[in-house]
Amino acid sequence: KYKQSSLLSFFTNS
Amino acid sequence: SIKDSVKLCNFNCSQSQGITVQAIDDSRVLLIALKIDAGSFQEFRCDKDLVLGLDLESLSKILKQGNNEEYLTLMAEDSPDNLMAVFEDKKKDRISEFSLKLMDIDSDVLTIDDMETDCTITLPAYEFAKIAKDMKTLSESLKIVVTKDSVKFNAEGQIGTGSVILKPHTDMDKPEESVKIELNSPVALTFGAKYLNDIVKATSLSSTVTIKLTDKSPALFEYKLPSGYLRYYLAPKFDD
């Protein structure tokens, strides 16, 4: 019932 | 501590920063940031900034060759193909040398901006490890709910539910046993139990762990080293 989020939606690729 | 989360890592070496590592697990859920300051070492010399691409499983095999009481010296040339590891006992009558092949690792590097933090919790590292391990047996998700007078770890699974509630307290004799909550606003966030169990593998490195939580944002779990830190950024789970 939970969906795992990704770090890529919070932090920017440098 | 991190070899179960990431296999290949670039170790960045510089005279001013010491050794820094940023690595992201394959699922892009957990980010590891390690900093070992130059002052952590008896001697640290880095004439030219260097990136050492290491297979952590291989590194671990080499490091296990030494005894705990032995001195370890790590050496690399300017444009190295190998990392040299030399173990010496105190009397220097036993010397063992290893060379580890280096790799070219093409890894994502993420920019982590300074985050606003809704709350900061500091608790004994072993306490957090026990909660993470115990709760994983109940559920694959662990919810952390923080208010000004408690932090609650809550698991809901097939066989039932469980929760551990910690209240802030100060232990004068053993400060590392204290539980501290600094709160700007209450937070409730859910994380994958598997990842939390990866994080607590760092438990032996520090007596306390600091957890920074912000609504709808990745959490920061920090283990302070004598001179440096091991930080984990973990993306939360959301209600589907």
PDB file of C-alpha atoms in Angstrom:
ATOM      1  CA  LYS A   1       0.000   0.000   0.000  1.00  0.00           C
ATOM      2  CA  TYR A   2       3.078   2.220   0.080  1.00  0.00           C
ATOM      3  CA  LYS A   3       4.996   3.361  -2.952  1.00  0.00           C
ATOM      4  CA  GLN A   4       8.758   3.804  -2.685  1.00  0.00           C
ATOM      5  CA  SER A   5       9.962   7.167  -3.990  1.00  0.00           C
ATOM      6  CA  SER A   6      13.291   7.736  -5.680  1.00  0.00           C
ATOM      7  CA  LEU A   7      16.056  10.089  -4.557  1.00  0.00           C
ATOM      8  CA  LEU A   8      16.197  11.343  -8.132  1.00  0.00           C
ATOM      9  CA  SER A   9      12.894  13.143  -7.641  1.00  0.00           C
ATOM     10  CA  PHE A  10      14.407  15.164  -4.772  1.00  0.00           C
ATOM     11  CA  PHE A  11      18.041  15.713  -5.677  1.00  0.00           C
ATOM     12  CA  THR A  12      19.535  16.939  -8.922  1.00  0.00           C
ATOM     13  CA  ASN A  13      22.109  15.062 -10.929  1.00  0.00           C
ATOM     14  CA  SER A  14      25.354  16.991 -11.060  1.00  0.00           C
TER      15      SER A  14
ATOM     16  CA  SER B   1      29.162  -0.780   6.685  1.00  0.00           C
ATOM     17  CA  ILE B   2      28.162   0.137   3.167  1.00  0.00           C
ATOM     18  CA  LYS B   3      29.210  -2.825   1.046  1.00  0.00           C
ATOM     19  CA  ASP B   4      25.757  -4.432   1.162  1.00  0.00           C
ATOM     20  CA  SER B   5      24.192  -1.245  -0.225  1.00  0.00           C
ATOM     21  CA  VAL B   6      26.664  -0.379  -2.950  1.00  0.00           C
ATOM     22  CA  LYS B   7      29.228  -2.514  -4.726  1.00  0.00           C
ATOM     23  CA  LEU B   8      31.357   0.008  -6.613  1.00  0.00           C
ATOM     24  CA  CYS B   9      32.441   3.348  -5.148  1.00  0.00           C
ATOM     25  CA  ASN B  10      34.684   6.212  -6.101  1.00  0.00           C
ATOM     26  CA  PHE B  11      36.879   7.313  -3.197  1.00  0.00           C
ATOM     27  CA  ASN B  12      37.871  10.941  -3.723  1.00  0.00           C
ATOM     28  CA  CYS B  13      41.138  11.883  -2.067  1.00  0.00           C
ATOM     29  CA  SER B  14      42.421  15.397  -1.521  1.00  0.00           C
ATOM     30  CA  GLN B  15      44.765  17.078   0.926  1.00  0.00           C
ATOM     31  CA  SER B  16      42.090  19.485   2.213  1.00  0.00           C
ATOM     32  CA  GLN B  17      39.060  17.174   2.305  1.00  0.00           C
ATOM     33  CA  GLY B  18      40.676  13.876   3.198  1.00  0.00           C
ATOM     34  CA  ILE B  19      38.663  11.014   1.749  1.00  0.00           C
ATOM     35  CA  THR B  20      35.095  11.558   0.566  1.00  0.00           C
ATOM     36  CA  VAL B  21      32.696   9.106  -1.019  1.00  0.00           C
ATOM     37  CA  GLN B  22      29.258   9.544  -2.488  1.00  0.00           C
ATOM     38  CA  ALA B  23      27.457   6.429  -3.619  1.00  0.00           C
ATOM     39  CA  ILE B  24      23.867   5.608  -4.534  1.00  0.00           C
ATOM     40  CA  ASP B  25      22.349   2.165  -4.373  1.00  0.00           C
ATOM     41  CA  ASP B  26      21.078   0.579  -7.599  1.00  0.00           C
ATOM     42  CA  SER B  27      17.452   1.271  -6.738  1.00  0.00           C
ATOM     43  CA  ARG B  28      18.208   5.010  -6.293  1.00  0.00           C
ATOM     44  CA  VAL B  29      16.563   5.001  -2.889  1.00  0.00           C
ATOM     45  CA  LEU B  30      19.581   5.220  -0.583  1.00  0.00           C
ATOM     46  CA  LEU B  31      22.495   7.619  -0.907  1.00  0.00           C
ATOM     47  CA  ILE B  32      25.645   7.231   1.144  1.00  0.00           C
ATOM     48  CA  ALA B  33      27.980  10.134   1.871  1.00  0.00           C
ATOM     49  CA  LEU B  34      31.176   9.337   3.721  1.00  0.00           C
ATOM     50  CA  LYS B  35      33.794  11.826   4.858  1.00  0.00           C
ATOM     51  CA  ILE B  36      36.989  10.825   6.594  1.00  0.00           C
ATOM     52  CA  ASP B  37      38.961  13.952   7.378  1.00  0.00           C
ATOM     53  CA  ALA B  38      42.698  13.995   6.832  1.00  0.00           C
ATOM     54  CA  GLY B  39      43.055  14.425  10.607  1.00  0.00           C
ATOM     55  CA  SER B  40      41.585  10.949  11.132  1.00  0.00           C
ATOM     56  CA  PHE B  41      44.803   9.425   9.905  1.00  0.00           C
ATOM     57  CA  GLN B  42      48.112   9.246  11.696  1.00  0.00           C
ATOM     58  CA  GLU B  43      49.607  10.455   8.460  1.00  0.00           C
ATOM     59  CA  PHE B  44      47.775  11.658   5.362  1.00  0.00           C
ATOM     60  CA  ARG B  45      49.462  12.915   2.231  1.00  0.00           C
ATOM     61  CA  CYS B  46      47.775  13.668  -1.060  1.00  0.00           C
ATOM     62  CA  ASP B  47      49.948  15.635  -3.498  1.00  0.00           C
ATOM     63  CA  LYS B  48      47.361  15.534  -6.262  1.00  0.00           C
ATOM     64  CA  ASP B  49      43.576  15.069  -6.065  1.00  0.00           C
ATOM     65  CA  LEU B  50      42.792  11.476  -6.855  1.00  0.00           C
ATOM     66  CA  VAL B  51      39.764   9.301  -7.522  1.00  0.00           C
ATOM     67  CA  LEU B  52      40.113   5.674  -6.477  1.00  0.00           C
ATOM     68  CA  GLY B  53      37.454   3.436  -8.022  1.00  0.00           C
ATOM     69  CA  LEU B  54      37.002   0.531  -5.647  1.00  0.00           C
ATOM     70  CA  ASP B  55      35.006  -2.670  -5.587  1.00  0.00           C
ATOM     71  CA  LEU B  56      33.968  -2.754  -1.935  1.00  0.00           C
ATOM     72  CA  GLU B  57      33.734  -6.531  -1.784  1.00  0.00           C
ATOM     73  CA  SER B  58      37.319  -6.774  -2.995  1.00  0.00           C
ATOM     74  CA  LEU B  59      38.432  -4.008  -0.615  1.00  0.00           C
ATOM     75  CA  SER B  60      36.793  -5.875   2.231  1.00  0.00           C
ATOM     76  CA  LYS B  61      38.680  -9.061   1.313  1.00  0.00           C
ATOM     77  CA  ILE B  62      41.962  -7.167   1.469  1.00  0.00           C
ATOM     78  CA  LEU B  63      41.157  -5.377   4.717  1.00  0.00           C
ATOM     79  CA  LYS B  64      40.295  -8.666   6.391  1.00  0.00           C
ATOM     80  CA  GLN B  65      43.849  -9.878   5.760  1.00  0.00           C
ATOM     81  CA  GLY B  66      45.132  -7.555   8.477  1.00  0.00           C
ATOM     82  CA  ASN B  67      44.867  -8.005  12.210  1.00  0.00           C
ATOM     83  CA  ASN B  68      43.051  -5.399  14.242  1.00  0.00           C
ATOM     84  CA  GLU B  69      46.181  -4.269  16.087  1.00  0.00           C
ATOM     85  CA  GLU B  70      48.211  -3.802  12.931  1.00  0.00           C
ATOM     86  CA  TYR B  71      49.013  -0.512  11.288  1.00  0.00           C
ATOM     87  CA  LEU B  72      47.468  -0.105   7.862  1.00  0.00           C
ATOM     88  CA  THR B  73      49.026   2.063   5.184  1.00  0.00           C
ATOM     89  CA  LEU B  74      47.132   2.699   1.942  1.00  0.00           C
ATOM     90  CA  MET B  75      49.087   4.018  -1.021  1.00  0.00           C
ATOM     91  CA  ALA B  76      48.339   4.977  -4.602  1.00  0.00           C
ATOM     92  CA  GLU B  77      50.454   6.533  -7.335  1.00  0.00           C
ATOM     93  CA  ASP B  78      49.460   9.657  -9.273  1.00  0.00           C
ATOM     94  CA  SER B  79      47.570   7.846 -12.019  1.00  0.00           C
ATOM     95  CA  PRO B  80      47.054   4.571 -10.284  1.00  0.00           C
ATOM     96  CA  ASP B  81      45.971   1.171 -11.561  1.00  0.00           C
ATOM     97  CA  ASN B  82      46.242  -0.304  -8.094  1.00  0.00           C
ATOM     98  CA  LEU B  83      45.778   0.560  -4.465  1.00  0.00           C
ATOM     99  CA  MET B  84      48.505  -0.781  -2.206  1.00  0.00           C
ATOM    100  CA  ALA B  85      47.647  -1.912   1.300  1.00  0.00           C
ATOM    101  CA  VAL B  86      50.432  -2.649   3.785  1.00  0.00           C
ATOM    102  CA  PHE B  87      49.817  -4.117   7.235  1.00  0.00           C
ATOM    103  CA  GLU B  88      52.542  -3.946   9.858  1.00  0.00           C
ATOM    104  CA  ASP B  89      52.478  -5.126  13.442  1.00  0.00           C
ATOM    105  CA  LYS B  90      53.778  -2.811  16.140  1.00  0.00           C
ATOM    106  CA  LYS B  91      57.221  -4.360  16.239  1.00  0.00           C
ATOM    107  CA  LYS B  92      57.382  -4.298  12.461  1.00  0.00           C
ATOM    108  CA  ASP B  93      58.439  -7.926  12.349  1.00  0.00           C
ATOM    109  CA  ARG B  94      55.393  -8.942  10.357  1.00  0.00           C
ATOM    110  CA  ILE B  95      54.613  -7.067   7.167  1.00  0.00           C
ATOM    111  CA  SER B  96      51.940  -8.068   4.682  1.00  0.00           C
ATOM    112  CA  GLU B  97      51.373  -6.314   1.394  1.00  0.00           C
ATOM    113  CA  PHE B  98      48.415  -6.416  -0.947  1.00  0.00           C
ATOM    114  CA  SER B  99      47.545  -4.684  -4.149  1.00  0.00           C
ATOM    115  CA  LEU B 100      43.958  -4.117  -5.202  1.00  0.00           C
ATOM    116  CA  LYS B 101      42.996  -3.433  -8.792  1.00  0.00           C
ATOM    117  CA  LEU B 102      41.258  -0.097  -9.283  1.00  0.00           C
ATOM    118  CA  MET B 103      38.282   0.399 -11.579  1.00  0.00           C
ATOM    119  CA  ASP B 104      36.836   3.158 -13.708  1.00  0.00           C
ATOM    120  CA  ILE B 105      33.459   3.753 -12.151  1.00  0.00           C
ATOM    121  CA  ASP B 106      30.920   5.925 -13.870  1.00  0.00           C
ATOM    122  CA  SER B 107      28.512   6.850 -11.112  1.00  0.00           C
ATOM    123  CA  ASP B 108      25.738   9.378 -10.659  1.00  0.00           C
ATOM    124  CA  VAL B 109      26.635  12.223  -8.346  1.00  0.00           C
ATOM    125  CA  LEU B 110      23.700  14.034  -6.810  1.00  0.00           C
ATOM    126  CA  THR B 111      23.707  17.573  -5.469  1.00  0.00           C
ATOM    127  CA  ILE B 112      22.203  17.728  -2.041  1.00  0.00           C
ATOM    128  CA  ASP B 113      21.080  21.212  -1.180  1.00  0.00           C
ATOM    129  CA  ASP B 114      20.928  22.286   2.426  1.00  0.00           C
ATOM    130  CA  MET B 115      17.558  21.116   3.555  1.00  0.00           C
ATOM    131  CA  GLU B 116      15.133  22.755   5.911  1.00  0.00           C
ATOM    132  CA  THR B 117      14.627  20.272   8.702  1.00  0.00           C
ATOM    133  CA  ASP B 118      11.291  19.768  10.452  1.00  0.00           C
ATOM    134  CA  CYS B 119      12.821  17.741  13.234  1.00  0.00           C
ATOM    135  CA  THR B 120      16.101  16.320  14.456  1.00  0.00           C
ATOM    136  CA  ILE B 121      16.282  13.245  16.670  1.00  0.00           C
ATOM    137  CA  THR B 122      19.419  11.962  18.356  1.00  0.00           C
ATOM    138  CA  LEU B 123      19.353   8.558  19.983  1.00  0.00           C
ATOM    139  CA  PRO B 124      21.748   5.742  20.888  1.00  0.00           C
ATOM    140  CA  ALA B 125      22.850   3.983  17.707  1.00  0.00           C
ATOM    141  CA  TYR B 126      22.242   0.499  19.180  1.00  0.00           C
ATOM    142  CA  GLU B 127      18.707   1.525  20.151  1.00  0.00           C
ATOM    143  CA  PHE B 128      17.885   2.584  16.609  1.00  0.00           C
ATOM    144  CA  ALA B 129      19.472  -0.619  15.254  1.00  0.00           C
ATOM    145  CA  LYS B 130      17.340  -2.797  17.520  1.00  0.00           C
ATOM    146  CA  ILE B 131      14.159  -0.994  16.489  1.00  0.00           C
ATOM    147  CA  ALA B 132      15.019  -1.261  12.767  1.00  0.00           C
ATOM    148  CA  LYS B 133      15.840  -4.990  13.065  1.00  0.00           C
ATOM    149  CA  ASP B 134      12.860  -5.890  15.252  1.00  0.00           C
ATOM    150  CA  MET B 135      10.317  -3.952  13.210  1.00  0.00           C
ATOM    151  CA  LYS B 136      11.525  -5.468   9.940  1.00  0.00           C
ATOM    152  CA  THR B 137      10.244  -8.832  11.159  1.00  0.00           C
ATOM    153  CA  LEU B 138       6.732  -7.348  11.277  1.00  0.00           C
ATOM    154  CA  SER B 139       6.554  -5.217   8.170  1.00  0.00           C
ATOM    155  CA  GLU B 140       8.489  -4.086   5.136  1.00  0.00           C
ATOM    156  CA  SER B 141       7.648  -0.471   6.010  1.00  0.00           C
ATOM    157  CA  LEU B 142       8.431   1.506   9.142  1.00  0.00           C
ATOM    158  CA  LYS B 143       6.607   4.702   9.957  1.00  0.00           C
ATOM    159  CA  ILE B 144       8.357   7.315  12.086  1.00  0.00           C
ATOM    160  CA  VAL B 145       6.069   9.809  13.795  1.00  0.00           C
ATOM    161  CA  VAL B 146       7.651  12.686  15.676  1.00  0.00           C
ATOM    162  CA  THR B 147       5.938  15.089  18.028  1.00  0.00           C
ATOM    163  CA  LYS B 148       7.543  17.409  20.536  1.00  0.00           C
ATOM    164  CA  ASP B 149       7.401  14.873  23.344  1.00  0.00           C
ATOM    165  CA  SER B 150       7.964  11.573  21.564  1.00  0.00           C
ATOM    166  CA  VAL B 151       9.212   9.695  18.556  1.00  0.00           C
ATOM    167  CA  LYS B 152       7.158   6.666  17.578  1.00  0.00           C
ATOM    168  CA  PHE B 153       8.322   3.851  15.302  1.00  0.00           C
ATOM    169  CA  ASN B 154       5.330   2.008  13.935  1.00  0.00           C
ATOM    170  CA  ALA B 155       5.066  -1.174  11.857  1.00  0.00           C
ATOM    171  CA  GLU B 156       1.914  -2.694  10.422  1.00  0.00           C
ATOM    172  CA  GLY B 157       2.238  -6.134   8.904  1.00  0.00           C
ATOM    173  CA  GLN B 158       0.459  -9.360   8.026  1.00  0.00           C
ATOM    174  CA  ILE B 159       0.737 -10.868  11.491  1.00  0.00           C
ATOM    175  CA  GLY B 160      -0.105  -7.723  13.401  1.00  0.00           C
ATOM    176  CA  THR B 161       1.279  -4.371  14.397  1.00  0.00           C
ATOM    177  CA  GLY B 162       3.941  -3.012  16.701  1.00  0.00           C
ATOM    178  CA  SER B 163       5.315   0.272  17.880  1.00  0.00           C
ATOM    179  CA  VAL B 164       8.156   1.606  19.965  1.00  0.00           C
ATOM    180  CA  ILE B 165       7.798   5.005  21.544  1.00  0.00           C
ATOM    181  CA  LEU B 166      10.818   6.903  22.809  1.00  0.00           C
ATOM    182  CA  LYS B 167      10.533  10.000  24.962  1.00  0.00           C
ATOM    183  CA  PRO B 168      13.287  12.585  25.155  1.00  0.00           C
ATOM    184  CA  HIS B 169      15.498  12.313  28.206  1.00  0.00           C
ATOM    185  CA  THR B 170      18.966  13.383  29.207  1.00  0.00           C
ATOM    186  CA  ASP B 171      21.383  10.943  30.784  1.00  0.00           C
ATOM    187  CA  MET B 172      23.901  13.051  32.701  1.00  0.00           C
ATOM    188  CA  ASP B 173      26.327  10.194  33.347  1.00  0.00           C
ATOM    189  CA  LYS B 174      26.185   8.729  29.856  1.00  0.00           C
ATOM    190  CA  PRO B 175      25.238  11.527  27.433  1.00  0.00           C
ATOM    191  CA  GLU B 176      25.302   9.046  24.528  1.00  0.00           C
ATOM    192  CA  GLU B 177      22.345   7.252  26.119  1.00  0.00           C
ATOM    193  CA  SER B 178      20.180  10.373  25.852  1.00  0.00           C
ATOM    194  CA  VAL B 179      17.278  10.795  23.456  1.00  0.00           C
ATOM    195  CA  LYS B 180      16.955  14.304  22.071  1.00  0.00           C
ATOM    196  CA  ILE B 181      14.168  15.737  19.913  1.00  0.00           C
ATOM    197  CA  GLU B 182      14.401  19.141  18.291  1.00  0.00           C
ATOM    198  CA  LEU B 183      11.161  19.990  16.586  1.00  0.00           C
ATOM    199  CA  ASN B 184      10.115  22.761  14.249  1.00  0.00           C
ATOM    200  CA  SER B 185       6.990  20.940  13.144  1.00  0.00           C
ATOM    201  CA  PRO B 186       5.638  17.423  13.672  1.00  0.00           C
ATOM    202  CA  VAL B 187       6.486  14.834  11.023  1.00  0.00           C
ATOM    203  CA  ALA B 188       5.187  11.429   9.967  1.00  0.00           C
ATOM    204  CA  LEU B 189       7.230   9.605   7.323  1.00  0.00           C
ATOM    205  CA  THR B 190       7.386   5.992   6.163  1.00  0.00           C
ATOM    206  CA  PHE B 191      10.552   4.205   5.060  1.00  0.00           C
ATOM    207  CA  GLY B 192      11.464   0.833   3.631  1.00  0.00           C
ATOM    208  CA  ALA B 193      12.534  -1.454   6.482  1.00  0.00           C
ATOM    209  CA  LYS B 194      15.120  -3.093   4.225  1.00  0.00           C
ATOM    210  CA  TYR B 195      16.943   0.206   3.733  1.00  0.00           C
ATOM    211  CA  LEU B 196      16.825   1.081   7.421  1.00  0.00           C
ATOM    212  CA  ASN B 197      18.461  -2.285   8.085  1.00  0.00           C
ATOM    213  CA  ASP B 198      21.188  -1.407   5.603  1.00  0.00           C
ATOM    214  CA  ILE B 199      21.727   1.895   7.403  1.00  0.00           C
ATOM    215  CA  VAL B 200      22.088   0.372  10.873  1.00  0.00           C
ATOM    216  CA  LYS B 201      25.074  -1.644   9.660  1.00  0.00           C
ATOM    217  CA  ALA B 202      26.998   1.535  10.583  1.00  0.00           C
ATOM    218  CA  THR B 203      26.010   1.143  14.243  1.00  0.00           C
ATOM    219  CA  SER B 204      29.459   0.113  15.472  1.00  0.00           C
ATOM    220  CA  LEU B 205      30.995   3.307  14.071  1.00  0.00           C
ATOM    221  CA  SER B 206      29.292   5.708  16.470  1.00  0.00           C
ATOM    222  CA  SER B 207      27.549   5.663  19.830  1.00  0.00           C
ATOM    223  CA  THR B 208      24.688   7.845  18.601  1.00  0.00           C
ATOM    224  CA  VAL B 209      22.762   8.376  15.384  1.00  0.00           C
ATOM    225  CA  THR B 210      21.136  11.653  14.383  1.00  0.00           C
ATOM    226  CA  ILE B 211      18.022  11.507  12.222  1.00  0.00           C
ATOM    227  CA  LYS B 212      16.808  14.591  10.381  1.00  0.00           C
ATOM    228  CA  LEU B 213      13.291  14.416   9.024  1.00  0.00           C
ATOM    229  CA  THR B 214      11.362  16.792   6.818  1.00  0.00           C
ATOM    230  CA  ASP B 215       7.832  16.317   5.540  1.00  0.00           C
ATOM    231  CA  LYS B 216       7.699  14.638   2.098  1.00  0.00           C
ATOM    232  CA  SER B 217      11.512  14.637   1.799  1.00  0.00           C
ATOM    233  CA  PRO B 218      14.359  12.179   2.118  1.00  0.00           C
ATOM    234  CA  ALA B 219      15.564  11.557   5.654  1.00  0.00           C
ATOM    235  CA  LEU B 220      19.145  12.026   6.758  1.00  0.00           C
ATOM    236  CA  PHE B 221      20.701   9.466   9.110  1.00  0.00           C
ATOM    237  CA  GLU B 222      24.090  10.567  10.373  1.00  0.00           C
ATOM    238  CA  TYR B 223      26.748   8.590  12.217  1.00  0.00           C
ATOM    239  CA  LYS B 224      29.489  10.925  13.400  1.00  0.00           C
ATOM    240  CA  LEU B 225      33.008   9.590  13.079  1.00  0.00           C
ATOM    241  CA  PRO B 226      35.898  10.767  15.285  1.00  0.00           C
ATOM    242  CA  SER B 227      36.753  13.169  12.466  1.00  0.00           C
ATOM    243  CA  GLY B 228      34.189  13.018   9.708  1.00  0.00           C
ATOM    244  CA  TYR B 229      30.830  11.352   9.173  1.00  0.00           C
ATOM    245  CA  LEU B 230      28.850   8.629   7.490  1.00  0.00           C
ATOM    246  CA  ARG B 231      25.525   9.964   6.214  1.00  0.00           C
ATOM    247  CA  TYR B 232      22.653   8.129   4.614  1.00  0.00           C
ATOM    248  CA  TYR B 233      19.907   9.884   2.690  1.00  0.00           C
ATOM    249  CA  LEU B 234      16.820   7.710   2.353  1.00  0.00           C
ATOM    250  CA  ALA B 235      13.864   8.452   0.068  1.00  0.00           C
ATOM    251  CA  PRO B 236      10.528   7.994   1.853  1.00  0.00           C
ATOM    252  CA  LYS B 237       7.588   5.812   0.895  1.00  0.00           C
ATOM    253  CA  PHE B 238       4.261   7.414   0.171  1.00  0.00           C
ATOM    254  CA  ASP B 239       0.683   6.185   0.419  1.00  0.00           C
ATOM    255  CA  ASP B 240      -0.192   4.692  -2.927  1.00  0.00           C
TER     256      ASP B 240
END
